[in-house]
Amino acid sequence: MATDGNKKLTGKVAVVTASTEGIGLAAARRLGEDGAHVVISSRKKENVDRAVTELQAEGLSVMGVTCHVAKEEDRKNLFDKAVEKFGGVDILVSNAAVNPVVGGVLDCPGEVWDKIFEVNVKNSLQLSQLAVPLIRQRKGGAIVYISSIAAFQPAVLLGAYSVSKTALLGLTKAVSQQVACDNIRVNCVAPGFIKTKFSDLIVNTPEIRDKVVEAIPLNRVGKPEEIAGLVSFLCSDDASYITGESFVAAGGMQSRL
């Protein structure tokens, strides 16, 4: 087992959005276990407090900041608090996403489309605009966007959401090209069906779950921890020559655009 002195993220500071449950919480925990100081964030203070208490009880170095990523003042405060507490920022994991509608892309009302793209794409860009100058001060670091297998295989009932997640693949390419000269690496993780609150309907409905699992070569739904390991790898020096890429972790589901 790695000691504190040789963990791969020792001394790094990671900001993780939507990190009080599911993939976000698992990523925050894994980054902390790998030595990073982690800033937990979410819209609801009680959820932030609960996650911070949970991870601190495990001996991890974390702090919590209430942050609605669609609010400019909250985004700024998130990074201000990270710098105030830990002295800088090395890593951004942009995980916040919404899907307020179920239906095909052509049936999506304009205001709902705008909301999905604001949170899932625009806010990821805006968080990056705040993170990059801070990471640049540290002479390099990493940004990881959390996309979805739906970016590659659009789900009929998640039409607008699927398109927004495809947009993150393009954002990854564009941002990575601009910041490579600063030794900032930008990559994307596209999870498949993972057991989280977001997928509760699928996972907890046997007839739906069984149909989904049939389409997964590994024949099971994934765990948040399996995504967290990939996120931590991409944030570490083990991935020091990887940037601008999107990595699918979906149990073997097809993933070609």
CSV table of C-alpha atoms in Angstrom, one decimal:
chain,number,residue,atom,x,y,z
A,1,MET,CA,0.0,0.0,0.0
A,2,ALA,CA,1.2,3.5,-0.9
A,3,THR,CA,2.3,5.7,2.0
A,4,ASP,CA,1.3,9.3,2.2
A,5,GLY,CA,4.7,10.3,0.8
A,6,ASN,CA,4.5,8.3,-2.4
A,7,LYS,CA,0.8,8.4,-3.3
A,8,LYS,CA,0.5,9.5,-6.9
A,9,LEU,CA,-1.5,12.7,-6.1
A,10,THR,CA,0.2,13.7,-2.9
A,11,GLY,CA,0.1,17.5,-2.5
A,12,LYS,CA,-2.3,18.1,-5.4
A,13,VAL,CA,-5.6,20.0,-4.9
A,14,ALA,CA,-8.7,18.7,-6.7
A,15,VAL,CA,-12.0,20.5,-7.2
A,16,VAL,CA,-14.8,18.0,-8.0
A,17,THR,CA,-18.3,19.3,-8.9
A,18,ALA,CA,-21.5,17.3,-8.0
A,19,SER,CA,-19.4,15.2,-5.7
A,20,THR,CA,-21.8,14.3,-2.8
A,21,GLU,CA,-23.0,11.1,-4.3
A,22,GLY,CA,-22.6,8.6,-7.1
A,23,ILE,CA,-19.7,9.0,-9.5
A,24,GLY,CA,-18.7,12.4,-8.1
A,25,LEU,CA,-18.4,11.2,-4.5
A,26,ALA,CA,-16.5,8.1,-5.6
A,27,ALA,CA,-14.1,10.2,-7.6
A,28,ALA,CA,-13.6,12.6,-4.7
A,29,ARG,CA,-12.9,9.7,-2.4
A,30,ARG,CA,-10.4,8.0,-4.8
A,31,LEU,CA,-8.6,11.3,-5.4
A,32,GLY,CA,-8.3,11.7,-1.7
A,33,GLU,CA,-7.1,8.2,-1.2
A,34,ASP,CA,-4.5,8.8,-3.8
A,35,GLY,CA,-3.2,11.8,-1.8
A,36,ALA,CA,-5.0,14.8,-3.1
A,37,HIS,CA,-6.7,17.5,-1.0
A,38,VAL,CA,-10.2,17.5,-2.4
A,39,VAL,CA,-12.9,20.2,-2.6
A,40,ILE,CA,-16.4,18.6,-2.4
A,41,SER,CA,-19.2,20.6,-3.9
A,42,SER,CA,-22.9,20.4,-4.6
A,43,ARG,CA,-26.0,22.6,-4.6
A,44,LYS,CA,-27.4,21.5,-1.2
A,45,LYS,CA,-25.4,22.4,1.9
A,46,GLU,CA,-26.7,19.4,3.8
A,47,ASN,CA,-25.4,17.0,1.1
A,48,VAL,CA,-22.0,18.8,1.1
A,49,ASP,CA,-21.8,18.5,4.9
A,50,ARG,CA,-22.7,14.9,4.9
A,51,ALA,CA,-20.1,14.0,2.2
A,52,VAL,CA,-17.4,16.0,4.0
A,53,THR,CA,-18.1,14.3,7.3
A,54,GLU,CA,-18.1,10.9,5.6
A,55,LEU,CA,-14.7,11.4,3.8
A,56,GLN,CA,-13.1,13.1,6.8
A,57,ALA,CA,-14.0,10.1,8.9
A,58,GLU,CA,-12.0,8.0,6.5
A,59,GLY,CA,-9.0,10.2,7.1
A,60,LEU,CA,-9.1,12.1,3.8
A,61,SER,CA,-8.2,15.8,3.4
A,62,VAL,CA,-11.4,17.4,2.2
A,63,MET,CA,-13.4,20.6,2.5
A,64,GLY,CA,-16.9,21.4,1.3
A,65,VAL,CA,-18.3,24.3,-0.7
A,66,THR,CA,-22.0,24.8,-1.6
A,67,CYS,CA,-22.0,25.5,-5.4
A,68,HIS,CA,-24.7,25.7,-8.0
A,69,VAL,CA,-22.6,25.5,-11.1
A,70,ALA,CA,-25.1,27.6,-13.1
A,71,LYS,CA,-24.5,30.6,-10.8
A,72,GLU,CA,-21.4,32.7,-11.6
A,73,GLU,CA,-20.9,33.8,-8.0
A,74,ASP,CA,-21.0,30.2,-6.8
A,75,ARG,CA,-18.4,29.1,-9.4
A,76,LYS,CA,-16.1,31.9,-8.4
A,77,ASN,CA,-16.5,31.2,-4.7
A,78,LEU,CA,-15.8,27.5,-5.3
A,79,PHE,CA,-12.3,28.2,-6.6
A,80,ASP,CA,-11.7,31.1,-4.1
A,81,LYS,CA,-12.4,28.8,-1.2
A,82,ALA,CA,-10.1,26.1,-2.7
A,83,VAL,CA,-7.2,28.5,-3.0
A,84,GLU,CA,-7.9,30.0,0.5
A,85,LYS,CA,-7.9,26.5,2.1
A,86,PHE,CA,-5.3,24.6,0.1
A,87,GLY,CA,-3.2,27.2,-1.6
A,88,GLY,CA,-4.1,26.5,-5.3
A,89,VAL,CA,-5.8,24.2,-7.7
A,90,ASP,CA,-4.2,21.4,-9.8
A,91,ILE,CA,-7.2,19.4,-10.9
A,92,LEU,CA,-10.8,20.0,-12.0
A,93,VAL,CA,-13.3,17.2,-12.4
A,94,SER,CA,-16.4,18.6,-14.0
A,95,ASN,CA,-19.2,16.1,-13.1
A,96,ALA,CA,-22.4,18.2,-12.7
A,97,ALA,CA,-25.2,17.3,-15.1
A,98,VAL,CA,-29.0,17.5,-15.4
A,99,ASN,CA,-31.6,15.7,-17.4
A,100,PRO,CA,-35.0,17.3,-16.6
A,101,VAL,CA,-36.9,15.7,-19.5
A,102,VAL,CA,-37.5,12.2,-20.8
A,103,GLY,CA,-38.1,12.0,-24.6
A,104,GLY,CA,-36.7,12.2,-28.0
A,105,VAL,CA,-34.5,15.1,-29.1
A,106,LEU,CA,-37.1,16.5,-31.5
A,107,ASP,CA,-39.7,16.7,-28.6
A,108,CYS,CA,-37.4,18.7,-26.3
A,109,PRO,CA,-38.8,22.2,-25.5
A,110,GLY,CA,-36.4,25.0,-26.2
A,111,GLU,CA,-36.1,26.1,-22.6
A,112,VAL,CA,-35.3,22.6,-21.4
A,113,TRP,CA,-32.7,22.2,-24.2
A,114,ASP,CA,-31.1,25.5,-23.0
A,115,LYS,CA,-31.1,24.3,-19.4
A,116,ILE,CA,-29.5,20.9,-20.3
A,117,PHE,CA,-26.8,22.6,-22.4
A,118,GLU,CA,-26.2,25.3,-19.8
A,119,VAL,CA,-25.3,22.9,-17.0
A,120,ASN,CA,-23.9,20.0,-19.0
A,121,VAL,CA,-21.7,21.9,-21.4
A,122,LYS,CA,-21.6,25.7,-20.8
A,123,ASN,CA,-20.9,25.4,-17.1
A,124,SER,CA,-18.1,22.9,-17.8
A,125,LEU,CA,-16.5,25.5,-20.0
A,126,GLN,CA,-17.0,28.3,-17.4
A,127,LEU,CA,-15.5,26.1,-14.7
A,128,SER,CA,-12.5,25.5,-16.9
A,129,GLN,CA,-12.1,29.2,-17.6
A,130,LEU,CA,-11.7,29.7,-13.8
A,131,ALA,CA,-9.6,26.6,-13.3
A,132,VAL,CA,-7.0,27.0,-16.0
A,133,PRO,CA,-5.3,30.2,-14.7
A,134,LEU,CA,-5.0,28.6,-11.3
A,135,ILE,CA,-3.7,25.3,-12.7
A,136,ARG,CA,-1.3,27.3,-14.9
A,137,GLN,CA,0.2,28.8,-11.7
A,138,ARG,CA,1.0,25.3,-10.6
A,139,LYS,CA,3.0,24.6,-13.8
A,140,GLY,CA,0.5,22.1,-15.0
A,141,GLY,CA,-2.4,19.8,-14.0
A,142,ALA,CA,-5.5,18.1,-15.3
A,143,ILE,CA,-9.1,18.6,-16.2
A,144,VAL,CA,-11.5,15.7,-16.6
A,145,TYR,CA,-15.0,16.1,-18.0
A,146,ILE,CA,-17.6,13.4,-17.2
A,147,SER,CA,-19.6,12.5,-20.3
A,148,SER,CA,-21.6,9.3,-20.9
A,149,ILE,CA,-21.9,6.3,-23.2
A,150,ALA,CA,-24.9,8.2,-24.5
A,151,ALA,CA,-22.4,10.5,-26.2
A,152,PHE,CA,-21.7,7.6,-28.5
A,153,GLN,CA,-25.0,5.8,-28.4
A,154,PRO,CA,-27.8,8.3,-28.1
A,155,ALA,CA,-30.6,7.0,-25.9
A,156,VAL,CA,-34.0,7.6,-27.5
A,157,LEU,CA,-35.6,8.8,-24.3
A,158,LEU,CA,-32.5,10.9,-23.3
A,159,GLY,CA,-32.3,12.8,-26.6
A,160,ALA,CA,-31.1,16.2,-25.5
A,161,TYR,CA,-29.0,14.8,-22.7
A,162,SER,CA,-27.2,12.5,-25.2
A,163,VAL,CA,-26.4,15.4,-27.5
A,164,SER,CA,-25.0,17.5,-24.6
A,165,LYS,CA,-22.8,14.6,-23.6
A,166,THR,CA,-21.5,14.3,-27.2
A,167,ALA,CA,-20.7,18.1,-27.0
A,168,LEU,CA,-18.4,17.4,-24.1
A,169,LEU,CA,-16.2,15.2,-26.4
A,170,GLY,CA,-15.7,18.2,-28.6
A,171,LEU,CA,-15.1,20.5,-25.6
A,172,THR,CA,-12.4,18.1,-24.5
A,173,LYS,CA,-10.6,18.3,-27.9
A,174,ALA,CA,-10.9,22.1,-28.1
A,175,VAL,CA,-9.8,22.9,-24.6
A,176,SER,CA,-6.9,20.4,-24.6
A,177,GLN,CA,-5.4,22.0,-27.8
A,178,GLN,CA,-5.5,25.5,-26.2
A,179,VAL,CA,-3.9,24.6,-22.9
A,180,ALA,CA,-1.4,21.9,-23.9
A,181,CYS,CA,1.4,24.5,-24.0
A,182,ASP,CA,0.8,25.1,-20.3
A,183,ASN,CA,1.2,21.4,-19.4
A,184,ILE,CA,-2.5,21.1,-18.6
A,185,ARG,CA,-4.0,17.9,-19.8
A,186,VAL,CA,-7.7,17.7,-20.6
A,187,ASN,CA,-9.5,14.4,-21.0
A,188,CYS,CA,-13.0,13.0,-20.8
A,189,VAL,CA,-14.6,9.9,-19.2
A,190,ALA,CA,-17.7,8.4,-20.7
A,191,PRO,CA,-19.3,6.0,-18.2
A,192,GLY,CA,-21.8,3.3,-19.2
A,193,PHE,CA,-24.6,2.1,-17.0
A,194,ILE,CA,-23.4,2.7,-13.5
A,195,LYS,CA,-25.3,2.0,-10.3
A,196,THR,CA,-26.1,5.6,-9.1
A,197,LYS,CA,-29.2,7.6,-8.1
A,198,PHE,CA,-29.3,8.8,-11.7
A,199,SER,CA,-29.8,5.3,-12.9
A,200,ASP,CA,-32.1,4.0,-10.1
A,201,LEU,CA,-35.1,3.5,-12.4
A,202,ILE,CA,-33.1,1.2,-14.6
A,203,VAL,CA,-31.2,-0.6,-11.9
A,204,ASN,CA,-34.2,-1.2,-9.6
A,205,THR,CA,-36.6,-2.3,-12.3
A,206,PRO,CA,-35.8,-5.9,-13.1
A,207,GLU,CA,-37.3,-6.1,-16.6
A,208,ILE,CA,-35.5,-2.9,-17.6
A,209,ARG,CA,-32.2,-3.8,-15.9
A,210,ASP,CA,-32.2,-7.3,-17.5
A,211,LYS,CA,-32.6,-5.8,-20.9
A,212,VAL,CA,-29.8,-3.3,-20.3
A,213,VAL,CA,-27.5,-5.9,-18.9
A,214,GLU,CA,-28.0,-8.0,-22.0
A,215,ALA,CA,-26.5,-5.2,-24.1
A,216,ILE,CA,-23.4,-5.1,-21.9
A,217,PRO,CA,-20.7,-7.7,-22.8
A,218,LEU,CA,-19.4,-7.8,-19.2
A,219,ASN,CA,-23.0,-8.7,-18.3
A,220,ARG,CA,-23.4,-6.3,-15.3
A,221,VAL,CA,-24.0,-2.7,-14.4
A,222,GLY,CA,-20.8,-0.8,-13.3
A,223,LYS,CA,-19.9,0.7,-9.9
A,224,PRO,CA,-19.0,4.3,-9.3
A,225,GLU,CA,-15.6,3.2,-8.0
A,226,GLU,CA,-14.8,1.8,-11.4
A,227,ILE,CA,-15.2,5.2,-12.9
A,228,ALA,CA,-13.3,6.9,-10.0
A,229,GLY,CA,-10.2,4.8,-10.7
A,230,LEU,CA,-10.1,6.0,-14.3
A,231,VAL,CA,-10.6,9.6,-13.2
A,232,SER,CA,-7.7,9.4,-10.8
A,233,PHE,CA,-5.4,7.8,-13.3
A,234,LEU,CA,-6.1,10.6,-15.8
A,235,CYS,CA,-5.3,13.2,-13.1
A,236,SER,CA,-2.0,11.6,-12.2
A,237,ASP,CA,1.4,11.6,-13.8
A,238,ASP,CA,0.7,8.0,-14.9
A,239,ALA,CA,-1.3,9.7,-17.7
A,240,SER,CA,1.3,12.5,-18.3
A,241,TYR,CA,1.3,11.9,-22.1
A,242,ILE,CA,-2.5,11.7,-22.6
A,243,THR,CA,-4.6,14.7,-23.5
A,244,GLY,CA,-7.6,15.4,-25.7
A,245,GLU,CA,-8.9,11.9,-25.4
A,246,SER,CA,-12.3,10.4,-24.3
A,247,PHE,CA,-12.3,7.1,-22.4
A,248,VAL,CA,-15.3,4.9,-22.4
A,249,ALA,CA,-15.9,2.7,-19.3
A,250,ALA,CA,-19.0,0.8,-20.2
A,251,GLY,CA,-18.4,-2.9,-19.9
A,252,GLY,CA,-17.7,-3.4,-23.5
A,253,MET,CA,-20.7,-1.5,-25.0
A,254,GLN,CA,-20.0,-0.2,-28.5
A,255,SER,CA,-18.7,3.3,-28.5
A,256,ARG,CA,-17.9,4.7,-31.9
A,257,LEU,CA,-19.1,8.0,-33.3
